[in-house]
Amino acid sequence: MDRAMKLPQRVASMPFRFHGGIAALVALLVFNAFFTPNFLQLQTLFVNISQVATIAIVAMGMTLVIATGGIDLSVGAVMALAGALAPLIFLSDLGAANPMLGVILAIVLPLFVAGLCGVFNGVMVAVLNVQPIIATLILFISGRGIAQVLTNGNLQTFSNPSFSYLGTGKVLGLPFQGWLALAIACVLFWVITRTTWGRYLLAIGGNERAAYLAGGPVRRVKIGAYVICAVLAGLAGLIVVAINSASDAARNGNLMELDAIAAAVVGGALLQGGRAPIFGAILGAVIIQLVKYTLLANGVEDEVALIAKAVIIILAVWVQQFRRA
């Protein structure tokens, strides 16, 4: 009985930004259904799911970093770096001689390098006490440059159906990367809600000093958050490469940090830390993609879409400040 009486209170006390996200999603769906040509076609659904999946995967990693009170500006560069490594493996003598071994290496090696990028960011922030925006700005600048050096600034094309399945495969009629994003969300949700690491993550964002005095492994948890964020960014970079069967270091992951931060904030992540709404990040990714799709499908220039994303971030931050006040 008590639980039944408390249920309406819980519903009423749900974050306003989550209600706002649902309302925005419904409004976008209704508008597109009536005014955007071909929106209800399956091909349009598949394209949007593919785009949402990459944003959502990166946004979930960004949510973990934001939960610690940090930020990661290097995710786009990590995508470019990971995406540049995969074609190099396929185009090497080893990858050409053994395609299956090439697939394994083309997944494992880029994700390992992405993890090292996360370790770099984490150590800079957690051990050397560099401000997160400065620490990750280093890779933001240098990471894409390294990727372009590796590829000589050229478009790297390849043909490997097994690897391309990562970006073009379908499971139960829906894009494989959509299912992959959902699986990652379930795992991260379990980690945050059911493990000691997850509790420490939220405690650090809520009050890092108190978490440290309570004996929490603050440095290890923060480094772990940056590593997970970087690995997920690397995975998103591989998905983009698999979709196109080509790697363009200049474009892969370009401005993804903007989409990831916007999706995380719209999904309910607090910039001061302490919350990690994983499924909220997926909701935010869907909204960000639908805003971009709606504008472009109705003849609005891409530059306006960038402005719209910035406005979305401003509104989400304003809602957070309003709730805090």
PDB file of N, CA, C and O in Angstrom, residues 16-65:
ATOM      1  N   PHE A  16      12.609  16.996 -14.591  1.00  0.00           N
ATOM      2  CA  PHE A  16      11.892  17.732 -15.624  1.00  0.00           C
ATOM      3  C   PHE A  16      12.557  17.569 -16.976  1.00  0.00           C
ATOM      4  O   PHE A  16      11.881  17.485 -18.004  1.00  0.00           O
ATOM      5  N   ARG A  17      13.899  17.493 -16.967  1.00  0.00           N
ATOM      6  CA  ARG A  17      14.598  17.379 -18.231  1.00  0.00           C
ATOM      7  C   ARG A  17      14.251  16.073 -18.932  1.00  0.00           C
ATOM      8  O   ARG A  17      14.270  15.979 -20.151  1.00  0.00           O
ATOM      9  N   PHE A  18      13.908  14.996 -18.163  1.00  0.00           N
ATOM     10  CA  PHE A  18      13.529  13.734 -18.786  1.00  0.00           C
ATOM     11  C   PHE A  18      12.153  13.866 -19.426  1.00  0.00           C
ATOM     12  O   PHE A  18      11.911  13.420 -20.544  1.00  0.00           O
ATOM     13  N   HIS A  19      11.220  14.489 -18.703  1.00  0.00           N
ATOM     14  CA  HIS A  19       9.915  14.757 -19.284  1.00  0.00           C
ATOM     15  C   HIS A  19      10.071  15.618 -20.533  1.00  0.00           C
ATOM     16  O   HIS A  19       9.415  15.401 -21.546  1.00  0.00           O
ATOM     17  N   GLY A  20      10.923  16.639 -20.449  1.00  0.00           N
ATOM     18  CA  GLY A  20      11.158  17.504 -21.587  1.00  0.00           C
ATOM     19  C   GLY A  20      11.741  16.743 -22.757  1.00  0.00           C
ATOM     20  O   GLY A  20      11.394  17.004 -23.920  1.00  0.00           O
ATOM     21  N   GLY A  21      12.631  15.778 -22.483  1.00  0.00           N
ATOM     22  CA  GLY A  21      13.207  14.966 -23.546  1.00  0.00           C
ATOM     23  C   GLY A  21      12.157  14.123 -24.242  1.00  0.00           C
ATOM     24  O   GLY A  21      12.130  14.028 -25.476  1.00  0.00           O
ATOM     25  N   ILE A  22      11.270  13.502 -23.464  1.00  0.00           N
ATOM     26  CA  ILE A  22      10.203  12.700 -24.049  1.00  0.00           C
ATOM     27  C   ILE A  22       9.283  13.578 -24.891  1.00  0.00           C
ATOM     28  O   ILE A  22       8.881  13.218 -26.004  1.00  0.00           O
ATOM     29  N   ALA A  23       8.945  14.764 -24.357  1.00  0.00           N
ATOM     30  CA  ALA A  23       8.069  15.683 -25.093  1.00  0.00           C
ATOM     31  C   ALA A  23       8.716  16.118 -26.402  1.00  0.00           C
ATOM     32  O   ALA A  23       8.058  16.178 -27.451  1.00  0.00           O
ATOM     33  N   ALA A  24      10.027  16.424 -26.354  1.00  0.00           N
ATOM     34  CA  ALA A  24      10.741  16.836 -27.563  1.00  0.00           C
ATOM     35  C   ALA A  24      10.771  15.694 -28.586  1.00  0.00           C
ATOM     36  O   ALA A  24      10.596  15.924 -29.793  1.00  0.00           O
ATOM     37  N   LEU A  25      10.982  14.476 -28.118  1.00  0.00           N
ATOM     38  CA  LEU A  25      11.020  13.321 -29.010  1.00  0.00           C
ATOM     39  C   LEU A  25       9.672  13.119 -29.690  1.00  0.00           C
ATOM     40  O   LEU A  25       9.601  12.918 -30.913  1.00  0.00           O
ATOM     41  N   VAL A  26       8.600  13.167 -28.915  1.00  0.00           N
ATOM     42  CA  VAL A  26       7.262  12.998 -29.484  1.00  0.00           C
ATOM     43  C   VAL A  26       6.965  14.093 -30.506  1.00  0.00           C
ATOM     44  O   VAL A  26       6.436  13.827 -31.590  1.00  0.00           O
ATOM     45  N   ALA A  27       7.331  15.338 -30.175  1.00  0.00           N
ATOM     46  CA  ALA A  27       7.086  16.450 -31.092  1.00  0.00           C
ATOM     47  C   ALA A  27       7.840  16.251 -32.404  1.00  0.00           C
ATOM     48  O   ALA A  27       7.295  16.491 -33.498  1.00  0.00           O
ATOM     49  N   LEU A  28       9.094  15.803 -32.328  1.00  0.00           N
ATOM     50  CA  LEU A  28       9.887  15.580 -33.531  1.00  0.00           C
ATOM     51  C   LEU A  28       9.301  14.453 -34.382  1.00  0.00           C
ATOM     52  O   LEU A  28       9.236  14.557 -35.610  1.00  0.00           O
ATOM     53  N   LEU A  29       8.875  13.379 -33.720  1.00  0.00           N
ATOM     54  CA  LEU A  29       8.295  12.254 -34.453  1.00  0.00           C
ATOM     55  C   LEU A  29       7.004  12.661 -35.156  1.00  0.00           C
ATOM     56  O   LEU A  29       6.779  12.319 -36.321  1.00  0.00           O
ATOM     57  N   VAL A  30       6.149  13.390 -34.455  1.00  0.00           N
ATOM     58  CA  VAL A  30       4.878  13.812 -35.047  1.00  0.00           C
ATOM     59  C   VAL A  30       5.119  14.768 -36.216  1.00  0.00           C
ATOM     60  O   VAL A  30       4.514  14.640 -37.289  1.00  0.00           O
ATOM     61  N   PHE A  31       6.017  15.730 -36.025  1.00  0.00           N
ATOM     62  CA  PHE A  31       6.311  16.691 -37.097  1.00  0.00           C
ATOM     63  C   PHE A  31       6.821  15.979 -38.339  1.00  0.00           C
ATOM     64  O   PHE A  31       6.365  16.247 -39.459  1.00  0.00           O
ATOM     65  N   ASN A  32       7.777  15.078 -38.153  1.00  0.00           N
ATOM     66  CA  ASN A  32       8.355  14.384 -39.304  1.00  0.00           C
ATOM     67  C   ASN A  32       7.348  13.463 -39.981  1.00  0.00           C
ATOM     68  O   ASN A  32       7.353  13.313 -41.199  1.00  0.00           O
ATOM     69  N   ALA A  33       6.496  12.828 -39.182  1.00  0.00           N
ATOM     70  CA  ALA A  33       5.497  11.924 -39.755  1.00  0.00           C
ATOM     71  C   ALA A  33       4.557  12.661 -40.706  1.00  0.00           C
ATOM     72  O   ALA A  33       4.128  12.104 -41.729  1.00  0.00           O
ATOM     73  N   PHE A  34       4.253  13.925 -40.411  1.00  0.00           N
ATOM     74  CA  PHE A  34       3.295  14.676 -41.217  1.00  0.00           C
ATOM     75  C   PHE A  34       3.952  15.549 -42.285  1.00  0.00           C
ATOM     76  O   PHE A  34       3.368  15.772 -43.349  1.00  0.00           O
ATOM     77  N   PHE A  35       5.153  16.045 -42.022  1.00  0.00           N
ATOM     78  CA  PHE A  35       5.711  17.075 -42.892  1.00  0.00           C
ATOM     79  C   PHE A  35       7.005  16.669 -43.599  1.00  0.00           C
ATOM     80  O   PHE A  35       7.426  17.375 -44.522  1.00  0.00           O
ATOM     81  N   THR A  36       7.647  15.591 -43.176  1.00  0.00           N
ATOM     82  CA  THR A  36       8.904  15.196 -43.808  1.00  0.00           C
ATOM     83  C   THR A  36       8.665  14.019 -44.745  1.00  0.00           C
ATOM     84  O   THR A  36       8.210  12.963 -44.300  1.00  0.00           O
ATOM     85  N   PRO A  37       8.945  14.180 -46.038  1.00  0.00           N
ATOM     86  CA  PRO A  37       8.723  13.085 -46.987  1.00  0.00           C
ATOM     87  C   PRO A  37       9.564  11.856 -46.646  1.00  0.00           C
ATOM     88  O   PRO A  37      10.721  11.972 -46.236  1.00  0.00           O
ATOM     89  N   ASN A  38       8.957  10.684 -46.822  1.00  0.00           N
ATOM     90  CA  ASN A  38       9.640   9.388 -46.681  1.00  0.00           C
ATOM     91  C   ASN A  38      10.116   9.095 -45.256  1.00  0.00           C
ATOM     92  O   ASN A  38      10.893   8.154 -45.056  1.00  0.00           O
ATOM     93  N   PHE A  39       9.657   9.870 -44.274  1.00  0.00           N
ATOM     94  CA  PHE A  39      10.144   9.643 -42.909  1.00  0.00           C
ATOM     95  C   PHE A  39       9.728   8.281 -42.375  1.00  0.00           C
ATOM     96  O   PHE A  39      10.467   7.657 -41.605  1.00  0.00           O
ATOM     97  N   LEU A  40       8.546   7.823 -42.748  1.00  0.00           N
ATOM     98  CA  LEU A  40       8.014   6.568 -42.215  1.00  0.00           C
ATOM     99  C   LEU A  40       8.488   5.340 -42.986  1.00  0.00           C
ATOM    100  O   LEU A  40       8.066   4.222 -42.685  1.00  0.00           O
ATOM    101  N   GLN A  41       9.362   5.523 -43.961  1.00  0.00           N
ATOM    102  CA  GLN A  41       9.882   4.387 -44.703  1.00  0.00           C
ATOM    103  C   GLN A  41      10.961   3.664 -43.907  1.00  0.00           C
ATOM    104  O   GLN A  41      11.688   4.267 -43.108  1.00  0.00           O
ATOM    105  N   LEU A  42      11.090   2.363 -44.146  1.00  0.00           N
ATOM    106  CA  LEU A  42      12.065   1.558 -43.408  1.00  0.00           C
ATOM    107  C   LEU A  42      13.490   2.030 -43.661  1.00  0.00           C
ATOM    108  O   LEU A  42      14.328   2.022 -42.756  1.00  0.00           O
ATOM    109  N   GLN A  43      13.778   2.428 -44.889  1.00  0.00           N
ATOM    110  CA  GLN A  43      15.136   2.884 -45.202  1.00  0.00           C
ATOM    111  C   GLN A  43      15.515   4.096 -44.365  1.00  0.00           C
ATOM    112  O   GLN A  43      16.649   4.210 -43.880  1.00  0.00           O
ATOM    113  N   THR A  44      14.560   4.997 -44.151  1.00  0.00           N
ATOM    114  CA  THR A  44      14.814   6.167 -43.308  1.00  0.00           C
ATOM    115  C   THR A  44      15.068   5.735 -41.869  1.00  0.00           C
ATOM    116  O   THR A  44      15.962   6.274 -41.193  1.00  0.00           O
ATOM    117  N   LEU A  45      14.283   4.756 -41.404  1.00  0.00           N
ATOM    118  CA  LEU A  45      14.479   4.238 -40.047  1.00  0.00           C
ATOM    119  C   LEU A  45      15.873   3.653 -39.889  1.00  0.00           C
ATOM    120  O   LEU A  45      16.563   3.920 -38.899  1.00  0.00           O
ATOM    121  N   PHE A  46      16.323   2.862 -40.864  1.00  0.00           N
ATOM    122  CA  PHE A  46      17.638   2.236 -40.786  1.00  0.00           C
ATOM    123  C   PHE A  46      18.751   3.281 -40.763  1.00  0.00           C
ATOM    124  O   PHE A  46      19.717   3.168 -39.991  1.00  0.00           O
ATOM    125  N   VAL A  47      18.617   4.309 -41.598  1.00  0.00           N
ATOM    126  CA  VAL A  47      19.636   5.367 -41.641  1.00  0.00           C
ATOM    127  C   VAL A  47      19.723   6.078 -40.303  1.00  0.00           C
ATOM    128  O   VAL A  47      20.812   6.318 -39.759  1.00  0.00           O
ATOM    129  N   ASN A  48      18.565   6.402 -39.726  1.00  0.00           N
ATOM    130  CA  ASN A  48      18.561   7.111 -38.446  1.00  0.00           C
ATOM    131  C   ASN A  48      19.086   6.243 -37.314  1.00  0.00           C
ATOM    132  O   ASN A  48      19.800   6.735 -36.431  1.00  0.00           O
ATOM    133  N   ILE A  49      18.757   4.961 -37.315  1.00  0.00           N
ATOM    134  CA  ILE A  49      19.271   4.068 -36.279  1.00  0.00           C
ATOM    135  C   ILE A  49      20.792   3.984 -36.369  1.00  0.00           C
ATOM    136  O   ILE A  49      21.492   4.005 -35.346  1.00  0.00           O
ATOM    137  N   SER A  50      21.316   3.898 -37.594  1.00  0.00           N
ATOM    138  CA  SER A  50      22.768   3.832 -37.769  1.00  0.00           C
ATOM    139  C   SER A  50      23.442   5.076 -37.212  1.00  0.00           C
ATOM    140  O   SER A  50      24.483   4.997 -36.547  1.00  0.00           O
ATOM    141  N   GLN A  51      22.849   6.242 -37.496  1.00  0.00           N
ATOM    142  CA  GLN A  51      23.425   7.490 -37.007  1.00  0.00           C
ATOM    143  C   GLN A  51      23.272   7.613 -35.492  1.00  0.00           C
ATOM    144  O   GLN A  51      24.196   8.051 -34.795  1.00  0.00           O
ATOM    145  N   VAL A  52      22.111   7.233 -34.986  1.00  0.00           N
ATOM    146  CA  VAL A  52      21.861   7.316 -33.538  1.00  0.00           C
ATOM    147  C   VAL A  52      22.812   6.409 -32.779  1.00  0.00           C
ATOM    148  O   VAL A  52      23.315   6.766 -31.708  1.00  0.00           O
ATOM    149  N   ALA A  53      23.073   5.221 -33.321  1.00  0.00           N
ATOM    150  CA  ALA A  53      23.895   4.242 -32.606  1.00  0.00           C
ATOM    151  C   ALA A  53      25.283   4.793 -32.313  1.00  0.00           C
ATOM    152  O   ALA A  53      25.793   4.662 -31.195  1.00  0.00           O
ATOM    153  N   THR A  54      25.918   5.416 -33.318  1.00  0.00           N
ATOM    154  CA  THR A  54      27.269   5.943 -33.089  1.00  0.00           C
ATOM    155  C   THR A  54      27.245   7.089 -32.082  1.00  0.00           C
ATOM    156  O   THR A  54      28.108   7.165 -31.207  1.00  0.00           O
ATOM    157  N   ILE A  55      26.246   7.972 -32.197  1.00  0.00           N
ATOM    158  CA  ILE A  55      26.142   9.070 -31.225  1.00  0.00           C
ATOM    159  C   ILE A  55      25.893   8.518 -29.838  1.00  0.00           C
ATOM    160  O   ILE A  55      26.509   8.956 -28.853  1.00  0.00           O
ATOM    161  N   ALA A  56      24.989   7.535 -29.726  1.00  0.00           N
ATOM    162  CA  ALA A  56      24.632   6.982 -28.419  1.00  0.00           C
ATOM    163  C   ALA A  56      25.812   6.289 -27.761  1.00  0.00           C
ATOM    164  O   ALA A  56      26.031   6.416 -26.551  1.00  0.00           O
ATOM    165  N   ILE A  57      26.586   5.541 -28.537  1.00  0.00           N
ATOM    166  CA  ILE A  57      27.735   4.823 -27.975  1.00  0.00           C
ATOM    167  C   ILE A  57      28.739   5.802 -27.380  1.00  0.00           C
ATOM    168  O   ILE A  57      29.238   5.615 -26.266  1.00  0.00           O
ATOM    169  N   VAL A  58      29.030   6.872 -28.126  1.00  0.00           N
ATOM    170  CA  VAL A  58      29.968   7.870 -27.617  1.00  0.00           C
ATOM    171  C   VAL A  58      29.343   8.637 -26.445  1.00  0.00           C
ATOM    172  O   VAL A  58      30.023   8.941 -25.458  1.00  0.00           O
ATOM    173  N   ALA A  59      28.054   8.941 -26.537  1.00  0.00           N
ATOM    174  CA  ALA A  59      27.381   9.703 -25.479  1.00  0.00           C
ATOM    175  C   ALA A  59      27.345   8.934 -24.166  1.00  0.00           C
ATOM    176  O   ALA A  59      27.434   9.534 -23.086  1.00  0.00           O
ATOM    177  N   MET A  60      27.236   7.614 -24.235  1.00  0.00           N
ATOM    178  CA  MET A  60      27.245   6.823 -23.001  1.00  0.00           C
ATOM    179  C   MET A  60      28.593   6.910 -22.307  1.00  0.00           C
ATOM    180  O   MET A  60      28.674   7.030 -21.081  1.00  0.00           O
ATOM    181  N   GLY A  61      29.669   6.849 -23.093  1.00  0.00           N
ATOM    182  CA  GLY A  61      30.985   7.035 -22.498  1.00  0.00           C
ATOM    183  C   GLY A  61      31.156   8.437 -21.949  1.00  0.00           C
ATOM    184  O   GLY A  61      31.707   8.627 -20.856  1.00  0.00           O
ATOM    185  N   MET A  62      30.664   9.429 -22.682  1.00  0.00           N
ATOM    186  CA  MET A  62      30.732  10.809 -22.216  1.00  0.00           C
ATOM    187  C   MET A  62      29.952  10.984 -20.922  1.00  0.00           C
ATOM    188  O   MET A  62      30.361  11.740 -20.025  1.00  0.00           O
ATOM    189  N   THR A  63      28.833  10.273 -20.790  1.00  0.00           N
ATOM    190  CA  THR A  63      28.023  10.356 -19.569  1.00  0.00           C
ATOM    191  C   THR A  63      28.809   9.897 -18.354  1.00  0.00           C
ATOM    192  O   THR A  63      28.706  10.497 -17.277  1.00  0.00           O
ATOM    193  N   LEU A  64      29.606   8.853 -18.512  1.00  0.00           N
ATOM    194  CA  LEU A  64      30.429   8.377 -17.393  1.00  0.00           C
ATOM    195  C   LEU A  64      31.446   9.432 -16.981  1.00  0.00           C
ATOM    196  O   LEU A  64      31.661   9.669 -15.789  1.00  0.00           O
ATOM    197  N   VAL A  65      32.080  10.063 -17.971  1.00  0.00           N
ATOM    198  CA  VAL A  65      33.071  11.093 -17.668  1.00  0.00           C
ATOM    199  C   VAL A  65      32.409  12.293 -17.002  1.00  0.00           C
ATOM    200  O   VAL A  65      32.910  12.832 -16.004  1.00  0.00           O
TER     201      VAL A  65
END
